[in-house]
Coordinates of C-alpha atoms in Angstrom, one line a residue:
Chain U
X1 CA 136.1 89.0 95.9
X2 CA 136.9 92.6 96.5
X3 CA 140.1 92.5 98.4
X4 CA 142.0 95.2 98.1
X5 CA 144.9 93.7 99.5
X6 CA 146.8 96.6 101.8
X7 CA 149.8 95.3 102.5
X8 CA 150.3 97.5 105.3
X9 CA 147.7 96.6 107.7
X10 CA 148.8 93.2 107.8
X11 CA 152.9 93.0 107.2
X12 CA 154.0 91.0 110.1
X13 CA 155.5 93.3 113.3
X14 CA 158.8 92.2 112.1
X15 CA 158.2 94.8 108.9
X16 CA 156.3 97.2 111.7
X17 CA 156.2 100.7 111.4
X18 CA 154.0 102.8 113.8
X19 CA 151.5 100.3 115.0
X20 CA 148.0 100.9 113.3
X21 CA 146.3 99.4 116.1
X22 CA 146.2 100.2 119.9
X23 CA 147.7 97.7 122.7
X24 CA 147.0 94.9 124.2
X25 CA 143.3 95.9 126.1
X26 CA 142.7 93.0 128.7
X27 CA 139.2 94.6 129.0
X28 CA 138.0 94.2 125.9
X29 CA 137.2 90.1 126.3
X30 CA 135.4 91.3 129.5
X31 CA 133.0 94.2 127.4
X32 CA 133.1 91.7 124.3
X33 CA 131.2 88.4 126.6
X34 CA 129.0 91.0 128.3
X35 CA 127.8 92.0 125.3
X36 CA 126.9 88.6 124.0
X37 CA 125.1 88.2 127.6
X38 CA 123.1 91.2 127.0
X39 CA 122.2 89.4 123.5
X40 CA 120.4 86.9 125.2
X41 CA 116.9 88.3 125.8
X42 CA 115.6 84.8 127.0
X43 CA 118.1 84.3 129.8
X44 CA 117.3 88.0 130.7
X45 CA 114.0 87.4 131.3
X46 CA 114.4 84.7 133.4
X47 CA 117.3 85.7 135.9
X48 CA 116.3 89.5 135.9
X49 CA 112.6 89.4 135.5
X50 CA 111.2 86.0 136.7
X51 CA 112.1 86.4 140.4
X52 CA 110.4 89.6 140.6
X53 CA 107.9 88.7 138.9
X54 CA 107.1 85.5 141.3
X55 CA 108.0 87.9 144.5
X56 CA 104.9 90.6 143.4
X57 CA 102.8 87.6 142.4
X58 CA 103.6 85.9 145.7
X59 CA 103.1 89.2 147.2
X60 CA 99.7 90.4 146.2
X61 CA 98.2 86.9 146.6
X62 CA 99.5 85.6 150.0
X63 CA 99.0 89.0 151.9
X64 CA 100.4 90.3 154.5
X65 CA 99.0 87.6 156.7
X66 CA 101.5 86.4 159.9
X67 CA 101.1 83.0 159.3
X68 CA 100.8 80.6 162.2
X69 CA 102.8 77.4 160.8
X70 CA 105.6 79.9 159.1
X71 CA 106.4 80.8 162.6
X72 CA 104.8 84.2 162.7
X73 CA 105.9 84.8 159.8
X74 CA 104.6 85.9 156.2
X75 CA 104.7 84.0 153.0
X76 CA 106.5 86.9 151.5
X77 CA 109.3 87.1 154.0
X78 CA 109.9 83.3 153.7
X79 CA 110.0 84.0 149.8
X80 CA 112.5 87.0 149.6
X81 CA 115.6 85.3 150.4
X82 CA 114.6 82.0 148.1
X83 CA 114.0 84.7 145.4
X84 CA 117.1 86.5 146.3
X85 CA 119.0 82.7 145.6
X86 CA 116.9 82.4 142.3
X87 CA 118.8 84.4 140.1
X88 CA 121.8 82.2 141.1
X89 CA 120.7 79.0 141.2
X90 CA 119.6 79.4 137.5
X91 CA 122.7 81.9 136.4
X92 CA 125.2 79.1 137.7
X93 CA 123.6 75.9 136.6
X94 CA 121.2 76.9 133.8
X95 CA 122.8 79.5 132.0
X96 CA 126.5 79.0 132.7
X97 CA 127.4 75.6 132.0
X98 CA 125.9 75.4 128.4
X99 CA 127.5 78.9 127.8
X100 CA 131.3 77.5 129.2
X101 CA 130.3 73.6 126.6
X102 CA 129.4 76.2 124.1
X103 CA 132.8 78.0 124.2
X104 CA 134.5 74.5 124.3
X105 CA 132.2 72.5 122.1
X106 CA 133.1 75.4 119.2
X107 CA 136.9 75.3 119.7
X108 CA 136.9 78.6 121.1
X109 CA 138.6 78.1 123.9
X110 CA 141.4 76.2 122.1
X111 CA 141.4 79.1 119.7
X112 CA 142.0 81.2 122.4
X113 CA 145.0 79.0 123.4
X114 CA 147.1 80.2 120.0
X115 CA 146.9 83.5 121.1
X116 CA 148.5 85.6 123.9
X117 CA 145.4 85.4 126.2
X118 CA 144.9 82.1 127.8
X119 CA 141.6 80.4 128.0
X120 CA 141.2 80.4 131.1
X121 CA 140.8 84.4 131.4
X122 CA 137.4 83.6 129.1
X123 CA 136.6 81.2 131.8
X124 CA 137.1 83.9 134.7
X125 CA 135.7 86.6 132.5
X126 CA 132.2 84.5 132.3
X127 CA 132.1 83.5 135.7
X128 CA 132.2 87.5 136.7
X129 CA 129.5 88.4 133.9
X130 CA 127.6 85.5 135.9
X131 CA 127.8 86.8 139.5
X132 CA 127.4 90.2 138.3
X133 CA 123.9 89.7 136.9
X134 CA 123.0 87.4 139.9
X135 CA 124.2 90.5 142.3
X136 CA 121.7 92.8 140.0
X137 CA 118.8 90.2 140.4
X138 CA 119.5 89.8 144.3
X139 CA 119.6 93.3 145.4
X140 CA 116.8 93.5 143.1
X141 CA 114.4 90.7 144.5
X142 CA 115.5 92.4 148.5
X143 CA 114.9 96.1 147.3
X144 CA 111.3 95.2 146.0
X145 CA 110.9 92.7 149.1
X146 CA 112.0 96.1 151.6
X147 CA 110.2 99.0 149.2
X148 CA 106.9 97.0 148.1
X149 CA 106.0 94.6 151.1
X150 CA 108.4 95.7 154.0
X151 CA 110.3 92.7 154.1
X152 CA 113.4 93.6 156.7
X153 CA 116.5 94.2 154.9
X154 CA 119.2 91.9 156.0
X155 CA 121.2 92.8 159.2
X156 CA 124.0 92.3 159.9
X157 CA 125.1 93.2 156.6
X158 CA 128.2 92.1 156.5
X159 CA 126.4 88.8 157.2
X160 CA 124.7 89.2 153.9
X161 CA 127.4 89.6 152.5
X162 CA 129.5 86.5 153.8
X163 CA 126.5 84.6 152.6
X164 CA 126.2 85.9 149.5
X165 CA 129.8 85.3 148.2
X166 CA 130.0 81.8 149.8
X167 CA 127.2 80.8 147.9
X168 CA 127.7 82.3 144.6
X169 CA 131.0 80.6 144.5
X170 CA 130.1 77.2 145.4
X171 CA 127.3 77.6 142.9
X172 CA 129.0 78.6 140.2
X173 CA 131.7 75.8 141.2
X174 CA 128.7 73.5 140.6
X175 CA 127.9 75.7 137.2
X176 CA 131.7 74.8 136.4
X177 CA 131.8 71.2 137.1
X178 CA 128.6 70.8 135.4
X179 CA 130.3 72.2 132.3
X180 CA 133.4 69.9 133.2
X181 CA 131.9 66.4 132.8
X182 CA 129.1 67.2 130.4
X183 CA 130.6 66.2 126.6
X184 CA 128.3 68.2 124.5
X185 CA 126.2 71.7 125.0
X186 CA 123.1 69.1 125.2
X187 CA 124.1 67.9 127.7
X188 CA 125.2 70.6 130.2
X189 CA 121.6 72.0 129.1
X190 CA 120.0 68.4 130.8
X191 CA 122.8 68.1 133.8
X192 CA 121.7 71.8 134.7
X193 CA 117.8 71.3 134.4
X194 CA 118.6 68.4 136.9
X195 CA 120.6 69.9 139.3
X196 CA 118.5 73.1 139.7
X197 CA 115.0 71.7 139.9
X198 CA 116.5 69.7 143.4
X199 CA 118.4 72.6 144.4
X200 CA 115.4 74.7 144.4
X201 CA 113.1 73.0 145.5
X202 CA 115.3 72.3 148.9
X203 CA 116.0 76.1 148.7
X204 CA 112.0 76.4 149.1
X205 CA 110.5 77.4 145.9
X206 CA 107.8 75.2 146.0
X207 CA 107.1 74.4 149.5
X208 CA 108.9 77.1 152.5
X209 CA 111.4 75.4 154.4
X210 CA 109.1 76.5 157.2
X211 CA 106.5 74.1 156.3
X212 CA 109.0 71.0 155.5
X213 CA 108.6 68.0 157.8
X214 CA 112.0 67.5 159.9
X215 CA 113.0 65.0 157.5
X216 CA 113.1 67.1 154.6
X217 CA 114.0 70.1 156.4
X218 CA 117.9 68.4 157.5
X219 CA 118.4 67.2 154.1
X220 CA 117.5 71.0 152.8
X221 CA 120.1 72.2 155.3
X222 CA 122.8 69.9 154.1
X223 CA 122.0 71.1 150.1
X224 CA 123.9 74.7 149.3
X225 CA 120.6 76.2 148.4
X226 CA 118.6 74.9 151.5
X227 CA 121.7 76.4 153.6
X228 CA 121.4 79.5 151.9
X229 CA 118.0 80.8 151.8
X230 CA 117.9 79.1 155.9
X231 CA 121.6 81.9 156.2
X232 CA 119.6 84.5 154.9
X233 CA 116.6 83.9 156.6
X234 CA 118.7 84.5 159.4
X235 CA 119.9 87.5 158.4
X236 CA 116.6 89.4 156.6
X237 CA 114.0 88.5 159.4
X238 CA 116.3 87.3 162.5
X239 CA 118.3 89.8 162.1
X240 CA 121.3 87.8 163.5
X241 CA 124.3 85.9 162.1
X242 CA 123.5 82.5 160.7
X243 CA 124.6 79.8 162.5
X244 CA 128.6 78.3 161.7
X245 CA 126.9 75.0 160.7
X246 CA 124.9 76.8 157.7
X247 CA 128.1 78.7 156.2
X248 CA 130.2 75.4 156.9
X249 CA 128.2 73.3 154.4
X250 CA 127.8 75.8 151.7
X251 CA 131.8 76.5 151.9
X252 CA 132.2 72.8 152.3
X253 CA 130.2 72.1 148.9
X254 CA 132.1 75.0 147.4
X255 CA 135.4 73.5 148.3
X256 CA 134.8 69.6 147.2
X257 CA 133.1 70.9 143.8
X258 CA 135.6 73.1 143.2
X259 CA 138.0 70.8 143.3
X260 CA 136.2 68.7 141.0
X261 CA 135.5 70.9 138.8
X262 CA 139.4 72.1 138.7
X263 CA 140.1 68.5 138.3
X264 CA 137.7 67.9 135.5
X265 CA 137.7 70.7 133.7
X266 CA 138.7 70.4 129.6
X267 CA 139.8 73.1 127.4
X268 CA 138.8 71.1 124.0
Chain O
X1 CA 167.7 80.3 109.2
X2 CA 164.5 78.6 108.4
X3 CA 161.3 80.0 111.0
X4 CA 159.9 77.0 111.0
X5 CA 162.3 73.5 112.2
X6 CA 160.3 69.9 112.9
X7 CA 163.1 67.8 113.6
X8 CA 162.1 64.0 114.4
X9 CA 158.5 64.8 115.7
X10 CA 157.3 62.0 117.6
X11 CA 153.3 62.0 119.5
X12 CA 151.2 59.3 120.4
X13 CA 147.9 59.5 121.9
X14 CA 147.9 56.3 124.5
X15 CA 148.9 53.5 122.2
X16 CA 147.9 55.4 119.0
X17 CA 151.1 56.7 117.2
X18 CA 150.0 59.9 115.6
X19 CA 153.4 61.1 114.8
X20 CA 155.7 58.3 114.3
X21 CA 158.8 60.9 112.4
X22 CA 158.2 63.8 111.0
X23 CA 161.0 66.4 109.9
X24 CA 160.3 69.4 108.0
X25 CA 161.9 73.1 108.1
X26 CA 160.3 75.9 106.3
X27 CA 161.8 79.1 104.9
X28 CA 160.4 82.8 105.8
X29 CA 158.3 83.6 102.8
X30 CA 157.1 80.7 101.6
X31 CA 153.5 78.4 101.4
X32 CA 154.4 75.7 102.6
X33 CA 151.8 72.5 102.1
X34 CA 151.2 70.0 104.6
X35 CA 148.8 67.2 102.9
X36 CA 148.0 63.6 103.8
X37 CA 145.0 61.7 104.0
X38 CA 142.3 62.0 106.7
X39 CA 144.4 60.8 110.0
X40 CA 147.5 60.7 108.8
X41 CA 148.8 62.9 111.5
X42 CA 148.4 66.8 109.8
X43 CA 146.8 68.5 112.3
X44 CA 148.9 66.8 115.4
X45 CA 152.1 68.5 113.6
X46 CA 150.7 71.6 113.4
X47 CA 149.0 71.8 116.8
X48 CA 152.2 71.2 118.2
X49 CA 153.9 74.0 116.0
X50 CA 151.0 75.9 117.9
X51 CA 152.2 74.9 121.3
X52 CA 148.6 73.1 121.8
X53 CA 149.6 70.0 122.3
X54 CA 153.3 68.4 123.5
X55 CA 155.2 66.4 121.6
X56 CA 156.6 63.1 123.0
X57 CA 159.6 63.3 121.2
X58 CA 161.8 65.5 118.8
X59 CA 162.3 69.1 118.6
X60 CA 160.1 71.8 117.2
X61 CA 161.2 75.5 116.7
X62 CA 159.6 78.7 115.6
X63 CA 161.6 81.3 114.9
X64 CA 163.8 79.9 117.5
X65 CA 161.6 79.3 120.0
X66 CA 160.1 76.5 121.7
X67 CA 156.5 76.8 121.4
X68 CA 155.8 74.6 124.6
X69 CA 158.2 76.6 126.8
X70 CA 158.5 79.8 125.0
X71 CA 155.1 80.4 124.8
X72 CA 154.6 84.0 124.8
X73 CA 157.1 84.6 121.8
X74 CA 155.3 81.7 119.6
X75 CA 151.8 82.8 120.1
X76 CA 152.3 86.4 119.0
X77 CA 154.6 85.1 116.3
X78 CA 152.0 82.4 114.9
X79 CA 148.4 83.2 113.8
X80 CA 146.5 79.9 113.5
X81 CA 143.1 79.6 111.7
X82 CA 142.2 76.1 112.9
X83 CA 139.8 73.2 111.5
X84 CA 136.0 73.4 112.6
X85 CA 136.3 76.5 114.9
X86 CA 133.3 78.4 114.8
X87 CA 132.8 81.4 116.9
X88 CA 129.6 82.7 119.3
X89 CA 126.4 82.9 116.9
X90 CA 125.5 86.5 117.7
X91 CA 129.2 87.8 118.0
X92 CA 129.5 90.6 115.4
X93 CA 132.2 90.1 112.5
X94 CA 133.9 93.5 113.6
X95 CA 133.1 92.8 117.1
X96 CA 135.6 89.3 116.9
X97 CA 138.2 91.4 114.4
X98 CA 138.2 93.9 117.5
X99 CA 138.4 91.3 120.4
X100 CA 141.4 89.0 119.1
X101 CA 143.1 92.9 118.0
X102 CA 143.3 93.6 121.9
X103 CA 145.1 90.2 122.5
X104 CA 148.3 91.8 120.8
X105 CA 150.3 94.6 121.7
X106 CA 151.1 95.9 117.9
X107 CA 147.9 94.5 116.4
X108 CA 146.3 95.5 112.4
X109 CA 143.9 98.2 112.3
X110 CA 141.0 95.5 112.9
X111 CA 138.7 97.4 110.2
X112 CA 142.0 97.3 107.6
X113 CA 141.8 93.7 107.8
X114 CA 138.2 93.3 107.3
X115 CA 138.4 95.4 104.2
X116 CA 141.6 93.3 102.8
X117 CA 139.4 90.2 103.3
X118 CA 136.4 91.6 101.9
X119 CA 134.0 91.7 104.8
X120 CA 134.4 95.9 104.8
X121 CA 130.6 95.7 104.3
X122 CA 129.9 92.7 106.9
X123 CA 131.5 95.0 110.1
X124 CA 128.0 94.4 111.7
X125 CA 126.6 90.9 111.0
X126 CA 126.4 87.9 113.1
X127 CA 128.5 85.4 113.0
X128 CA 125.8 83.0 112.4
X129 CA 124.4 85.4 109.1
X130 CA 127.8 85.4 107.3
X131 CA 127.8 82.4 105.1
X132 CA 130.1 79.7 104.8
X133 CA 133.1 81.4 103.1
X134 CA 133.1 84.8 105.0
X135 CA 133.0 82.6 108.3
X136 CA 136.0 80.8 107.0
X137 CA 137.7 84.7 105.8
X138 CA 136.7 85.9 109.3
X139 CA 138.6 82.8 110.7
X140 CA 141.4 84.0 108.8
X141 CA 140.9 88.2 109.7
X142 CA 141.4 86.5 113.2
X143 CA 144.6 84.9 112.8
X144 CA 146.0 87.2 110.7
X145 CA 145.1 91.0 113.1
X146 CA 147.4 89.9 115.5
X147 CA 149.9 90.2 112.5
X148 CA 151.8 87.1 112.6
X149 CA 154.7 86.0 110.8
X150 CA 153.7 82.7 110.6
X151 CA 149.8 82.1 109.4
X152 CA 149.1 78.5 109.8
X153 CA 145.9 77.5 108.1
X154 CA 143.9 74.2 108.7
X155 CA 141.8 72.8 106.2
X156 CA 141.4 76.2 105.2
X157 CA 138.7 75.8 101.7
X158 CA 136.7 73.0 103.2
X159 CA 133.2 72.7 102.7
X160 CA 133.5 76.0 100.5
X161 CA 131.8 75.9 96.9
X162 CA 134.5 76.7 93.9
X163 CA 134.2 80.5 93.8
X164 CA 134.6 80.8 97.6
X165 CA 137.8 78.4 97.0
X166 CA 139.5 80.4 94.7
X167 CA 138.6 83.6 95.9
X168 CA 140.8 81.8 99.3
X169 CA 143.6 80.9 97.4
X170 CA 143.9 84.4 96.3
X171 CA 143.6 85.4 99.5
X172 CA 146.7 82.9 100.6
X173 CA 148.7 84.5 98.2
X174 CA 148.5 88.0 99.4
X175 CA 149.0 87.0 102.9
X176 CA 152.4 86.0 101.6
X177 CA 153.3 88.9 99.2
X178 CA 152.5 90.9 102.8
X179 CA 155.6 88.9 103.8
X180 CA 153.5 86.1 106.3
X181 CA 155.2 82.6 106.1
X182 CA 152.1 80.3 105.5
X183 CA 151.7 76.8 106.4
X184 CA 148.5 75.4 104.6
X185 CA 147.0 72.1 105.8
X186 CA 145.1 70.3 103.8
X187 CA 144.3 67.0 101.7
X188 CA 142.7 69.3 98.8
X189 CA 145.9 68.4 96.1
X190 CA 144.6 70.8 93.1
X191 CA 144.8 73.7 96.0
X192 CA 148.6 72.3 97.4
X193 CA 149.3 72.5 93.7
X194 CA 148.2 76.0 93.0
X195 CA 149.6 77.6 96.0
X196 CA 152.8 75.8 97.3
X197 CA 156.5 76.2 97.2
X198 CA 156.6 73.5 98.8
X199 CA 154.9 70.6 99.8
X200 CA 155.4 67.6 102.4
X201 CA 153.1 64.6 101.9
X202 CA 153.0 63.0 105.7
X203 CA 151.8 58.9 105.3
X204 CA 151.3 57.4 108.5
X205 CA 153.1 59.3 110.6
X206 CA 156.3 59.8 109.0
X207 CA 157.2 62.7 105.8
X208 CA 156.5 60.2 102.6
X209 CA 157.9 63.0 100.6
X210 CA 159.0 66.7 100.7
X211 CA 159.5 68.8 97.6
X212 CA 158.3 71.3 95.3
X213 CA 154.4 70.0 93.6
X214 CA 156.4 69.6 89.9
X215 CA 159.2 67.5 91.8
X216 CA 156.6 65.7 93.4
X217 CA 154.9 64.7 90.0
X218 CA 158.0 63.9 88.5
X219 CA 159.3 61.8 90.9
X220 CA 156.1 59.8 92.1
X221 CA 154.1 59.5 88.8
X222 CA 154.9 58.3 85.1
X223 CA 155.8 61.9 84.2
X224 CA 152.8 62.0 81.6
X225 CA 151.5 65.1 80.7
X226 CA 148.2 64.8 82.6
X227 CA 149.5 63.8 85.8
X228 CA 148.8 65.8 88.5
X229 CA 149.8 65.8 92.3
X230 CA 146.8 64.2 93.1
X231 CA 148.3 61.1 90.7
X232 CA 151.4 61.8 92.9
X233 CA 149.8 61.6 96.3
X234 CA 147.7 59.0 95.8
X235 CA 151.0 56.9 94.8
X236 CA 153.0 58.2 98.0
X237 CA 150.1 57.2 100.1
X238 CA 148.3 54.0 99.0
X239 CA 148.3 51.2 101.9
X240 CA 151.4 49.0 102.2
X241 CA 150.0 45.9 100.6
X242 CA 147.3 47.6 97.9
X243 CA 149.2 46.8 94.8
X244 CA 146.2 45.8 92.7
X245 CA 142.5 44.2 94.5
X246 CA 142.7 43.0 97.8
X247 CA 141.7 39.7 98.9
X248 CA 138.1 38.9 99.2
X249 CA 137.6 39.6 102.8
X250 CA 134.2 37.6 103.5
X251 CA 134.1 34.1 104.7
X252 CA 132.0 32.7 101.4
X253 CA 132.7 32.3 97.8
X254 CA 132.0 35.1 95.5
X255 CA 128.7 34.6 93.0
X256 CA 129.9 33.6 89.9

């Protein structure tokens, strides 16, 4: 091996002279796990290209039609604020929780634990890389929805907005627990297929919640999803605050999962 | 004043004693061997000289400090290269050098310690590309660019093949000519032999034996001029009641 041993770059700071290195950058865990996002060309494609690739599809196909049993409305408006939840849904259960198994599974996180940075920064650091890119992908899926097909834009904003960070959280609270009770990457892969295919499809990716029979339509507004895209149908084509009842049951699964997944949560 | 002091270490997990009584101190400067068989309770001692785990009884210090309540001290004092950790797969060699650099507030120059551990030229690979012995030097950049005092390395040459092996062992050596107490774990004897002041043999819990490898094979073998510290270990560790074959242990005769 070609070590050229240099004493100096590695003499313990008790033997320190002018420090070679710079100091402690909290940032640089934050650039570092971004960058390994960006390396992932796969989940790219489908939280930043899939939705707005299903919204033009959904838009050149289904028209500008009003439709009668949408309520006047069109497919594409019912579609824009499912879309907008897409990104989310699949950032938070798909993509995050074998990410977070991964980090444990490989002993990063206890790694992490013998330094001076605690683990749980890693585990905030990925949750903001997570929101961020399902932010991007939202504004995304309502800019197309307002620029290509004249979907409103949502108002009240600051409705949006509630909406937006009460269900991020509670979704990536599900993300988390997800990663808390699954014991291998495999299986927070499988325990996140499963959760998102029910979530969607009460969020309305299949069938509109517009077209659900009552039955289904109250058990859609009692799932976080359901609640959501129903909030920011309020908000994009009522162009009113959603209703207390909607916000109350995606805070209410954000709270209870959140606790769980505080609760359950492993380092190693 | 020794950095390292393990006085009476006691941890059990449930009703499994990992640590029944372990003391040990170890003096700055020196490679210092912790060996024992698969289980034996290696790892729990070190983990909690790493402040990962607490112990249920008896005292641990590093450099004075109390890695469970001192934390902050300990972890900038102690570099640890642990067993089995593996990093992302497309995480960059120079990219993990970098990131566990801006943990510490007087880090190495991160490239400095790639070239002293001969990855200079492997700055841009993936984890996953770098075979088995630059993932385990990589593992070792990272404990050592936060520029500990104390390295502690965990099974440090496993699953390496020879040349890899010795290239490590050189490797441990520098780290202490650089002036880094190092506290090798392992049940590899040939490497405790090679590298260690001093070694402590931990059977079932408890310290079987402390002392230099040559004390060790005079004390624990027949003194012959073949014997080796494996001869010695294997002596200081053998079950309580193997002294020759054990009974047959199935309920029919043996074929004769």
């Amino acid at each position: 091996m070609s070590t050229t041993a240099t004493p100096d770059a590695l003499s313990p700071t008790t033997a320190r002279g002018p420090s070679p290195g710079r100091r402690r950058r909290p940032s640089q865990l934050l650039r570092t796990q971004a960058r390994l996002f960006l390396r992932e060309p796969v989940t790219l494609l489908w939280t930043l290209a899939v939705p707005l690739i299903i919204l033009v599809a959904i838009g050149a196909a289904a028209g500008g039609k009003h439709e009668q049993d949408l309520g006047g409305l069109r497919v594409i408006d019912t579609y824009v604020p499912t879309l907008a939840v897409f990104s989310l849904a699949m950032l938070a259960v798909n993509v995050l929780p074998p990410t977070l198994a991964t980090d444990r599974e490989r002993g990063i996180l206890r790694r992490l634990a013998t330094t001076p940075v605690r683990p749980s920064r890693l585990l905030a650091v990925q949750l903001v890389i997570h929101a961020a890119v399902a932010v991007v992908s939202l504004l995304a899926v309502v800019a197309v929805g307002r620029l290509a097909f004249d979907v409103a834009l949502p108002d009240p904003f600051p409705a949006f907005l509630v909406i937006l960070v009460l269900t991020g959280a509670s979704l990536l609270a599900i993300g988390v627990l997800i990663a808390a009770i699954a014991p291998t990457v495999r299986a927070a892969n499988g325990l996140g297929a499963l959760a998102f295919f029910p979530l969607m499809f009460f969020g309305g990716l299949w069938i509109p919640r517009e077209t659900m029979s009552d039955t289904l339509r109250h058990v859609s507004d009692a799932t976080p999803v359901g609640a959501a895209v129903g909030a920011l149908q309020d908000v994009t084509t009522g162009g009113t605050w959603p209703s207390v009842g909607a916000l109350g049951v995606i805070a209410a699964w954000g709270i209870v999962v959140g606790v769980l997944a505080t609760r359950h949560f492993r380092w190693q | 004043m020794p950095i390292i002091e393990v006085d009476q270490l006691h941890k059990r997990y449930g009703s499994t004693v990992a640590v029944q009584d372990v003391s040990f101190s170890v003096e700055e400067g020196e490679i210092f061997g912790i060996l024992g068989r698969n289980g034996a309770g290696k790892t729990t001692t070190v983990e909690c000289l790493a402040g990962l785990r607490a112990p249920d009884g008896g005292r641990v210090r590093v450099a004075g400090h109390d890695p469970l309540t001192d934390t902050a001290p300990v972890r900038r004092i102690v570099g640890v290269q642990l067993q089995d950790a593996a990093l992302p797969d497309k995480l960059r060699a120079g990219e993990a050098v970098d990131l566990y650099a801006s943990f510490y507030d007087e880090p190495a120059d991160p490239r400095a310690v790639l070239g002293a551990l001969g990855l200079a030229d492997k700055a841009d690979t993936r984890f996953k590309d770098l075979s088995g012995g630059q993932r385990q030097r990589l593992s070792i950049a990272l404990a050592l660019v936060g520029r500990p005092r104390v390295a502690i390395l965990d099974e440090l040459t496993t699953g390496l093949d020879p040349h890899a092996r010795r290239e490590t062992w050189a490797l441990v050596r520098q780290i202490r000519e650089m002036g880094v107490t190092v506290v090798l774990v392992t049940h590899v004897m040939e490497e405790a032999e090679r590298l260690c002041d001093r070694v402590a043999v931990i059977h079932d819990g408890r310290v079987a034996a402390l002392d230099t490898p040559a004390g060790l094979i005079a004390t624990a073998t027949d003194g012959g001029p073949r014997a080796s510290l494996e001869d010695a270990f294997v002596a200081l560790t053998a079950p309580a009641d193997a002294d020759g074959a054990r009974p047959w242990p199935f309920p029919f005769p043996v074929a004769r």
